[in-house]
Amino acid sequence: MVISGVDAHSYGPFNVNSRTIELSDADTMTVGTPIDSWLDTTEREITLTIEEAGMYQIEMRADEFDAYLELEGPNDYYREDDDSAGELNARIADFLAPGEYTLTARTAYGDGSGLFTLMAEPRELPGDGELRNDGTVTPNETLSGWYSGQDVTYDLEIDQAGMYQIDMSSSDVDAYLVLEGPNGYYREDDDSAGELNARIADFLAPGTYQLTARTAYGTDSGLFTLAIEPRDLPNDVELRNEGALTPDETLNGWYSGEALTYQLTIEESSLVTLSMSSNDFDTYLELYGEGVSYTDDDSGGGTNARLEQALLPGTYTVSARGFSASGSGMFELAVSAEPTEMQPDT
């Protein structure tokens, strides 16, 4: 054994560790018993027998090359993965029916060689251990599902008009929700619930909606949780999503992906202040009319919008929306106007 630095300037203390690894040349493996082996540029095929239907996680780990896994099984089952286990290690996690599967262990690009470890383990299901990947869902329901590369679709039944919040969360995939319903209704969301979790919060009319749970990118697989809850409005709150604005009033509205417009009439030259705030999304304000146009994103602090402009008498349109079309939720819009001798911007 020869130990050396990369050049004449590389020197200092070092440690050498060694261990004995029993390499296997077996072409079969069982769940719960990992194997260590050696891979050169030739792929290895190993037979994995699944005795009982359930969720399993198969990993291939290597320090010396980019690991790649392929899994083929009964009824034309096929999955492949490159880096889902992190640090160039491969992972396939999925529901497997009983039967014999062929695991192909190889490098990602057909080059490289070295030691690798291959393991297959059962994976415990959350909660009551049941998964639902189809069927009908209703408000006040929480369920677990499994995404494995294809859209998972449910029928969402809404019996009473109201505000509802739908959350999809997962530690395995970047959650993405799509909601389609009566009269051309369509909403989608990627990360509104934070940490790659999806949320759609909106007013829904009675009817049957199609709720699709999927991933935002790639072909990752894994568990997800879907929760549908009615959302109560605060006491004495009424929502106005259109109409006339009166100076010195405050209203609440609901943004669901499309800008809401209001008409603001100014009787005399005034310094007008518009403030839009929300705990649910990043607000954005537009004010235009009488030959002027103004916009603002975050001047109200945080992600709240604020416009302060001197305006001549006339009728103006106020557009209240989110900075991103994927946001949604309740907002507060406040208007004030003080008569002024200030000259409006031109």
Short mmCIF file of C-alpha atoms in Angstrom, two decimals:
data_model
loop_
_atom_site.label_atom_id
_atom_site.label_comp_id
_atom_site.label_asym_id
_atom_site.label_seq_id
_atom_site.Cartn_x
_atom_site.Cartn_y
_atom_site.Cartn_z
CA MET A 1 0.00 0.00 0.00
CA VAL A 2 1.36 3.38 -1.03
CA ILE A 3 0.01 6.60 0.53
CA SER A 4 0.82 9.97 -0.97
CA GLY A 5 -0.46 13.53 -1.19
CA VAL A 6 -1.58 14.97 -4.48
CA ASP A 7 1.65 17.02 -4.78
CA ALA A 8 4.74 18.14 -2.81
CA HIS A 9 2.68 20.70 -0.90
CA SER A 10 0.13 18.15 0.38
CA TYR A 11 1.23 16.69 3.68
CA GLY A 12 0.04 16.19 7.27
CA PRO A 13 -1.50 13.66 9.63
CA PHE A 14 -3.88 11.04 8.24
CA ASN A 15 -5.82 7.95 9.33
CA VAL A 16 -6.12 4.63 7.51
CA ASN A 17 -9.13 2.43 8.21
CA SER A 18 -9.67 -1.06 6.88
CA ARG A 19 -12.45 -3.62 7.07
CA THR A 20 -13.18 -7.04 5.69
CA ILE A 21 -16.09 -7.22 3.27
CA GLU A 22 -17.55 -10.54 2.25
CA LEU A 23 -18.39 -10.10 -1.40
CA SER A 24 -21.26 -12.05 -2.84
CA ASP A 25 -21.55 -13.34 -6.35
CA ALA A 26 -25.08 -14.67 -5.75
CA ASP A 27 -27.72 -14.04 -8.36
CA THR A 28 -30.59 -14.08 -5.83
CA MET A 29 -31.45 -12.05 -2.75
CA THR A 30 -34.23 -11.90 -0.16
CA VAL A 31 -36.01 -9.05 1.57
CA GLY A 32 -34.16 -7.98 4.71
CA THR A 33 -30.80 -9.46 3.76
CA PRO A 34 -28.43 -6.96 2.11
CA ILE A 35 -25.60 -8.12 -0.11
CA ASP A 36 -22.18 -6.58 -0.80
CA SER A 37 -20.68 -7.17 -4.20
CA TRP A 38 -18.38 -5.81 -6.86
CA LEU A 39 -19.46 -4.17 -10.10
CA ASP A 40 -17.33 -3.55 -13.11
CA THR A 41 -18.57 -2.10 -16.36
CA THR A 42 -20.88 -5.12 -16.78
CA GLU A 43 -24.34 -4.86 -15.19
CA ARG A 44 -25.49 -7.40 -12.60
CA GLU A 45 -28.88 -9.11 -12.67
CA ILE A 46 -30.23 -10.40 -9.36
CA THR A 47 -33.54 -12.14 -8.69
CA LEU A 48 -35.60 -10.73 -5.82
CA THR A 49 -38.54 -12.77 -4.54
CA ILE A 50 -41.46 -10.93 -2.95
CA GLU A 51 -43.52 -13.24 -0.76
CA GLU A 52 -46.21 -10.80 0.39
CA ALA A 53 -47.80 -7.79 -1.30
CA GLY A 54 -46.77 -4.52 0.30
CA MET A 55 -44.57 -1.48 0.08
CA TYR A 56 -40.85 -2.06 -0.29
CA GLN A 57 -37.75 0.08 -0.59
CA ILE A 58 -34.78 -1.11 -2.62
CA GLU A 59 -31.49 0.77 -2.49
CA MET A 60 -28.18 0.48 -4.27
CA ARG A 61 -25.32 2.37 -2.60
CA ALA A 62 -21.79 2.87 -3.88
CA ASP A 63 -18.91 5.24 -3.10
CA GLU A 64 -16.94 4.72 -6.29
CA PHE A 65 -19.52 5.12 -9.06
CA ASP A 66 -22.97 6.53 -9.85
CA ALA A 67 -25.39 3.72 -8.95
CA TYR A 68 -28.39 2.89 -11.16
CA LEU A 69 -31.24 0.45 -10.52
CA GLU A 70 -33.80 -1.20 -12.77
CA LEU A 71 -36.64 -3.39 -11.49
CA GLU A 72 -38.77 -5.65 -13.66
CA GLY A 73 -41.54 -7.93 -12.46
CA PRO A 74 -44.92 -9.56 -13.01
CA ASN A 75 -47.52 -8.01 -15.34
CA ASP A 76 -44.92 -5.91 -17.20
CA TYR A 77 -43.93 -4.05 -14.05
CA TYR A 78 -40.92 -1.78 -14.66
CA ARG A 79 -39.23 0.95 -12.63
CA GLU A 80 -35.80 2.55 -12.80
CA ASP A 81 -33.91 5.11 -10.74
CA ASP A 82 -30.63 6.97 -10.66
CA ASP A 83 -30.14 9.29 -7.64
CA SER A 84 -33.26 9.16 -5.43
CA ALA A 85 -31.27 7.90 -2.40
CA GLY A 86 -28.95 10.92 -2.55
CA GLU A 87 -25.22 11.24 -3.27
CA LEU A 88 -25.49 9.30 -6.55
CA ASN A 89 -27.16 6.34 -4.83
CA ALA A 90 -30.27 4.73 -6.33
CA ARG A 91 -33.60 3.95 -4.68
CA ILE A 92 -36.86 2.39 -5.87
CA ALA A 93 -39.74 2.52 -3.39
CA ASP A 94 -43.06 1.11 -4.51
CA PHE A 95 -45.87 -1.34 -3.88
CA LEU A 96 -44.89 -4.77 -5.11
CA ALA A 97 -47.16 -7.73 -5.74
CA PRO A 98 -45.95 -11.23 -4.82
CA GLY A 99 -43.67 -12.79 -7.40
CA GLU A 100 -40.15 -12.86 -8.79
CA TYR A 101 -38.51 -9.58 -9.82
CA THR A 102 -35.30 -8.95 -11.71
CA LEU A 103 -33.03 -6.31 -10.20
CA THR A 104 -30.46 -4.89 -12.59
CA ALA A 105 -27.62 -3.13 -10.80
CA ARG A 106 -25.35 -1.03 -12.98
CA THR A 107 -23.58 2.30 -13.30
CA ALA A 108 -25.55 5.29 -14.56
CA TYR A 109 -23.41 5.84 -17.66
CA GLY A 110 -21.89 2.42 -18.32
CA ASP A 111 -18.49 3.26 -16.89
CA GLY A 112 -16.83 2.98 -13.50
CA SER A 113 -16.44 0.05 -11.15
CA GLY A 114 -16.24 -0.70 -7.44
CA LEU A 115 -18.00 -2.00 -4.35
CA PHE A 116 -21.74 -1.66 -3.91
CA THR A 117 -24.37 -2.65 -1.38
CA LEU A 118 -27.84 -3.77 -2.43
CA MET A 119 -30.69 -3.99 0.06
CA ALA A 120 -34.46 -4.55 -0.02
CA GLU A 121 -36.57 -3.69 3.02
CA PRO A 122 -40.30 -3.58 3.75
CA ARG A 123 -41.57 -0.06 4.45
CA GLU A 124 -44.15 0.57 7.13
CA LEU A 125 -47.31 2.39 6.11
CA PRO A 126 -48.44 5.44 8.10
CA GLY A 127 -51.53 5.67 10.26
CA ASP A 128 -53.88 2.74 9.85
CA GLY A 129 -51.64 1.21 7.19
CA GLU A 130 -54.18 1.69 4.39
CA LEU A 131 -53.58 3.61 1.17
CA ARG A 132 -56.21 5.00 -1.18
CA ASN A 133 -55.24 5.83 -4.74
CA ASP A 134 -58.73 6.36 -6.15
CA GLY A 135 -62.38 6.70 -5.19
CA THR A 136 -64.43 9.50 -3.66
CA VAL A 137 -63.21 11.96 -1.05
CA THR A 138 -65.23 14.46 0.98
CA PRO A 139 -64.49 17.45 3.23
CA ASN A 140 -63.17 16.65 6.72
CA GLU A 141 -61.28 13.67 5.33
CA THR A 142 -57.56 12.85 5.48
CA LEU A 143 -56.02 9.95 3.59
CA SER A 144 -52.67 8.53 2.58
CA GLY A 145 -51.78 7.61 -1.00
CA TRP A 146 -48.83 6.43 -3.03
CA TYR A 147 -47.44 8.17 -6.09
CA SER A 148 -45.40 5.99 -8.43
CA GLY A 149 -45.03 8.00 -11.63
CA GLN A 150 -48.69 8.20 -12.70
CA ASP A 151 -51.37 10.72 -11.70
CA VAL A 152 -53.54 9.68 -8.73
CA THR A 153 -57.11 10.92 -9.23
CA TYR A 154 -60.05 11.19 -6.84
CA ASP A 155 -63.64 12.46 -7.09
CA LEU A 156 -64.18 15.28 -4.61
CA GLU A 157 -67.84 15.71 -3.61
CA ILE A 158 -68.85 19.19 -2.41
CA ASP A 159 -72.41 19.27 -1.03
CA GLN A 160 -72.46 22.83 0.29
CA ALA A 161 -70.97 25.97 -1.22
CA GLY A 162 -68.18 27.39 0.89
CA MET A 163 -64.48 27.89 1.34
CA TYR A 164 -62.33 24.75 1.39
CA GLN A 165 -58.64 24.01 1.78
CA ILE A 166 -56.96 20.99 0.15
CA ASP A 167 -53.42 20.09 1.22
CA MET A 168 -51.06 17.52 -0.28
CA SER A 169 -47.92 16.88 1.76
CA SER A 170 -45.06 14.45 1.25
CA SER A 171 -41.52 13.78 2.45
CA ASP A 172 -40.78 11.76 -0.69
CA VAL A 173 -41.97 13.82 -3.68
CA ASP A 174 -42.51 17.45 -4.68
CA ALA A 175 -46.30 17.55 -4.27
CA TYR A 176 -48.53 19.02 -6.99
CA LEU A 177 -52.33 19.39 -6.98
CA VAL A 178 -54.82 19.93 -9.81
CA LEU A 179 -58.53 20.60 -9.17
CA GLU A 180 -61.10 20.61 -11.98
CA GLY A 181 -64.83 21.11 -11.57
CA PRO A 182 -68.17 22.41 -12.84
CA ASN A 183 -68.43 25.30 -15.32
CA GLY A 184 -64.82 25.04 -16.44
CA TYR A 185 -63.38 25.46 -12.95
CA TYR A 186 -59.62 24.78 -12.89
CA ARG A 187 -56.94 25.35 -10.26
CA GLU A 188 -53.45 23.96 -9.77
CA ASP A 189 -50.70 24.47 -7.21
CA ASP A 190 -47.13 23.44 -6.50
CA ASP A 191 -45.63 24.83 -3.27
CA SER A 192 -48.21 27.07 -1.55
CA ALA A 193 -48.20 24.93 1.62
CA GLY A 194 -44.42 25.34 2.03
CA GLU A 195 -41.55 22.84 1.87
CA LEU A 196 -42.58 21.48 -1.55
CA ASN A 197 -46.13 20.76 -0.31
CA ALA A 198 -49.16 21.82 -2.34
CA ARG A 199 -52.30 23.68 -1.28
CA ILE A 200 -55.48 24.81 -3.03
CA ALA A 201 -57.75 27.03 -0.93
CA ASP A 202 -60.82 28.41 -2.67
CA PHE A 203 -64.57 28.87 -2.67
CA LEU A 204 -66.21 25.84 -4.21
CA ALA A 205 -69.76 25.55 -5.52
CA PRO A 206 -71.67 22.30 -4.93
CA GLY A 207 -70.77 19.55 -7.38
CA THR A 208 -68.29 16.82 -8.23
CA TYR A 209 -64.67 17.85 -8.75
CA GLN A 210 -61.71 15.87 -10.09
CA LEU A 211 -58.76 16.10 -7.71
CA THR A 212 -55.40 14.97 -9.11
CA ALA A 213 -52.35 14.35 -6.90
CA ARG A 214 -49.00 14.08 -8.65
CA THR A 215 -45.41 15.32 -8.47
CA ALA A 216 -44.17 18.60 -9.87
CA TYR A 217 -41.10 17.20 -11.61
CA GLY A 218 -39.51 13.92 -12.57
CA THR A 219 -40.55 10.38 -11.81
CA ASP A 220 -39.98 10.21 -8.06
CA SER A 221 -42.25 7.97 -6.03
CA GLY A 222 -43.44 7.89 -2.46
CA LEU A 223 -46.09 8.42 0.16
CA PHE A 224 -48.28 11.48 0.36
CA THR A 225 -51.05 12.72 2.62
CA LEU A 226 -54.16 14.43 1.29
CA ALA A 227 -56.38 16.51 3.59
CA ILE A 228 -59.63 18.28 2.65
CA GLU A 229 -61.05 20.71 5.21
CA PRO A 230 -63.78 23.37 5.24
CA ARG A 231 -62.31 26.74 6.13
CA ASP A 232 -64.34 29.11 8.29
CA LEU A 233 -64.34 32.84 7.73
CA PRO A 234 -63.56 35.01 10.76
CA ASN A 235 -66.59 36.35 12.61
CA ASP A 236 -68.46 39.21 10.89
CA VAL A 237 -66.31 38.94 7.74
CA GLU A 238 -68.05 39.38 4.40
CA LEU A 239 -66.17 38.94 1.17
CA ARG A 240 -66.40 41.39 -1.74
CA ASN A 241 -64.67 40.37 -4.92
CA GLU A 242 -65.87 43.23 -7.12
CA GLY A 243 -67.78 46.50 -7.12
CA ALA A 244 -67.13 50.07 -6.07
CA LEU A 245 -64.49 51.18 -3.59
CA THR A 246 -65.24 54.08 -1.30
CA PRO A 247 -62.42 56.17 0.15
CA ASP A 248 -61.78 55.42 3.84
CA GLU A 249 -63.23 51.89 3.73
CA THR A 250 -61.73 48.46 4.38
CA LEU A 251 -62.99 45.26 2.79
CA ASN A 252 -62.10 41.58 2.63
CA GLY A 253 -61.87 39.56 -0.57
CA TRP A 254 -60.79 36.15 -1.75
CA TYR A 255 -58.09 35.65 -4.37
CA SER A 256 -58.03 32.38 -6.28
CA GLY A 257 -55.66 32.92 -9.19
CA GLU A 258 -57.44 35.65 -11.17
CA ALA A 259 -57.18 39.38 -10.49
CA LEU A 260 -60.13 41.04 -8.74
CA THR A 261 -61.06 44.51 -9.97
CA TYR A 262 -62.80 47.35 -8.15
CA GLN A 263 -63.81 50.85 -9.27
CA LEU A 264 -62.51 53.79 -7.22
CA THR A 265 -64.03 57.23 -7.81
CA ILE A 266 -62.11 60.30 -6.61
CA GLU A 267 -64.23 63.46 -6.32
CA GLU A 268 -61.37 65.91 -5.72
CA SER A 269 -57.59 65.89 -6.00
CA SER A 270 -56.41 63.60 -3.22
CA LEU A 271 -53.48 61.68 -1.82
CA VAL A 272 -54.81 58.11 -2.12
CA THR A 273 -53.39 55.17 -0.17
CA LEU A 274 -54.22 51.58 -1.07
CA SER A 275 -53.07 48.76 1.23
CA MET A 276 -53.51 45.05 0.47
CA SER A 277 -52.47 42.44 3.05
CA SER A 278 -52.84 38.67 3.37
CA ASN A 279 -51.55 35.83 5.53
CA ASP A 280 -52.16 33.37 2.68
CA PHE A 281 -50.28 34.71 -0.36
CA ASP A 282 -47.95 37.42 -1.71
CA THR A 283 -50.22 40.38 -2.58
CA TYR A 284 -49.91 42.65 -5.63
CA LEU A 285 -51.74 45.92 -6.41
CA GLU A 286 -52.39 47.75 -9.66
CA LEU A 287 -54.05 51.16 -10.05
CA TYR A 288 -54.84 52.59 -13.46
CA GLY A 289 -57.14 55.03 -15.22
CA GLU A 290 -57.31 58.71 -16.26
CA GLY A 291 -54.04 58.25 -18.16
CA VAL A 292 -51.94 56.90 -15.26
CA SER A 293 -50.83 53.45 -14.12
CA TYR A 294 -49.10 52.31 -10.91
CA THR A 295 -48.15 48.92 -9.44
CA ASP A 296 -46.69 47.61 -6.19
CA ASP A 297 -45.65 44.28 -4.70
CA ASP A 298 -44.16 44.51 -1.19
CA SER A 299 -44.13 48.17 -0.07
CA GLY A 300 -46.56 47.35 2.75
CA GLY A 301 -43.95 45.23 4.52
CA GLY A 302 -43.35 41.51 4.23
CA THR A 303 -45.32 40.31 1.22
CA ASN A 304 -48.03 42.99 1.53
CA ALA A 305 -48.63 45.64 -1.13
CA ARG A 306 -49.08 49.41 -0.66
CA LEU A 307 -49.62 52.24 -3.14
CA GLU A 308 -49.62 55.95 -2.23
CA GLN A 309 -50.33 58.33 -5.10
CA ALA A 310 -51.73 61.80 -5.67
CA LEU A 311 -54.70 61.45 -8.03
CA LEU A 312 -56.84 63.90 -9.97
CA PRO A 313 -60.63 63.58 -9.81
CA GLY A 314 -61.88 60.68 -11.90
CA THR A 315 -62.68 56.97 -11.92
CA TYR A 316 -59.84 54.48 -11.49
CA THR A 317 -59.60 50.69 -11.59
CA VAL A 318 -57.95 48.90 -8.67
CA SER A 319 -56.70 45.39 -9.47
CA ALA A 320 -56.00 43.16 -6.44
CA ARG A 321 -54.18 39.89 -7.08
CA GLY A 322 -51.31 37.68 -6.01
CA PHE A 323 -47.75 38.12 -7.20
CA SER A 324 -48.03 34.52 -8.41
CA ALA A 325 -51.12 33.02 -10.02
CA SER A 326 -50.62 29.87 -7.94
CA GLY A 327 -51.40 31.60 -4.63
CA SER A 328 -54.85 31.87 -3.08
CA GLY A 329 -56.58 33.00 0.07
CA MET A 330 -58.28 35.83 1.91
CA PHE A 331 -56.98 39.39 1.80
CA GLU A 332 -57.79 42.79 3.27
CA LEU A 333 -57.95 45.89 1.07
CA ALA A 334 -57.96 49.33 2.71
CA VAL A 335 -58.48 52.67 0.92
CA SER A 336 -57.91 56.17 2.25
CA ALA A 337 -57.98 59.55 0.50
CA GLU A 338 -56.89 62.97 1.79
CA PRO A 339 -57.63 66.12 -0.22
CA THR A 340 -54.35 67.70 -1.28
CA GLU A 341 -52.88 70.44 -3.37
CA MET A 342 -50.15 68.09 -4.51
CA GLN A 343 -49.76 67.67 -8.23
CA PRO A 344 -50.25 64.07 -9.44
CA ASP A 345 -47.33 62.28 -11.12
CA THR A 346 -47.38 62.57 -14.89
#
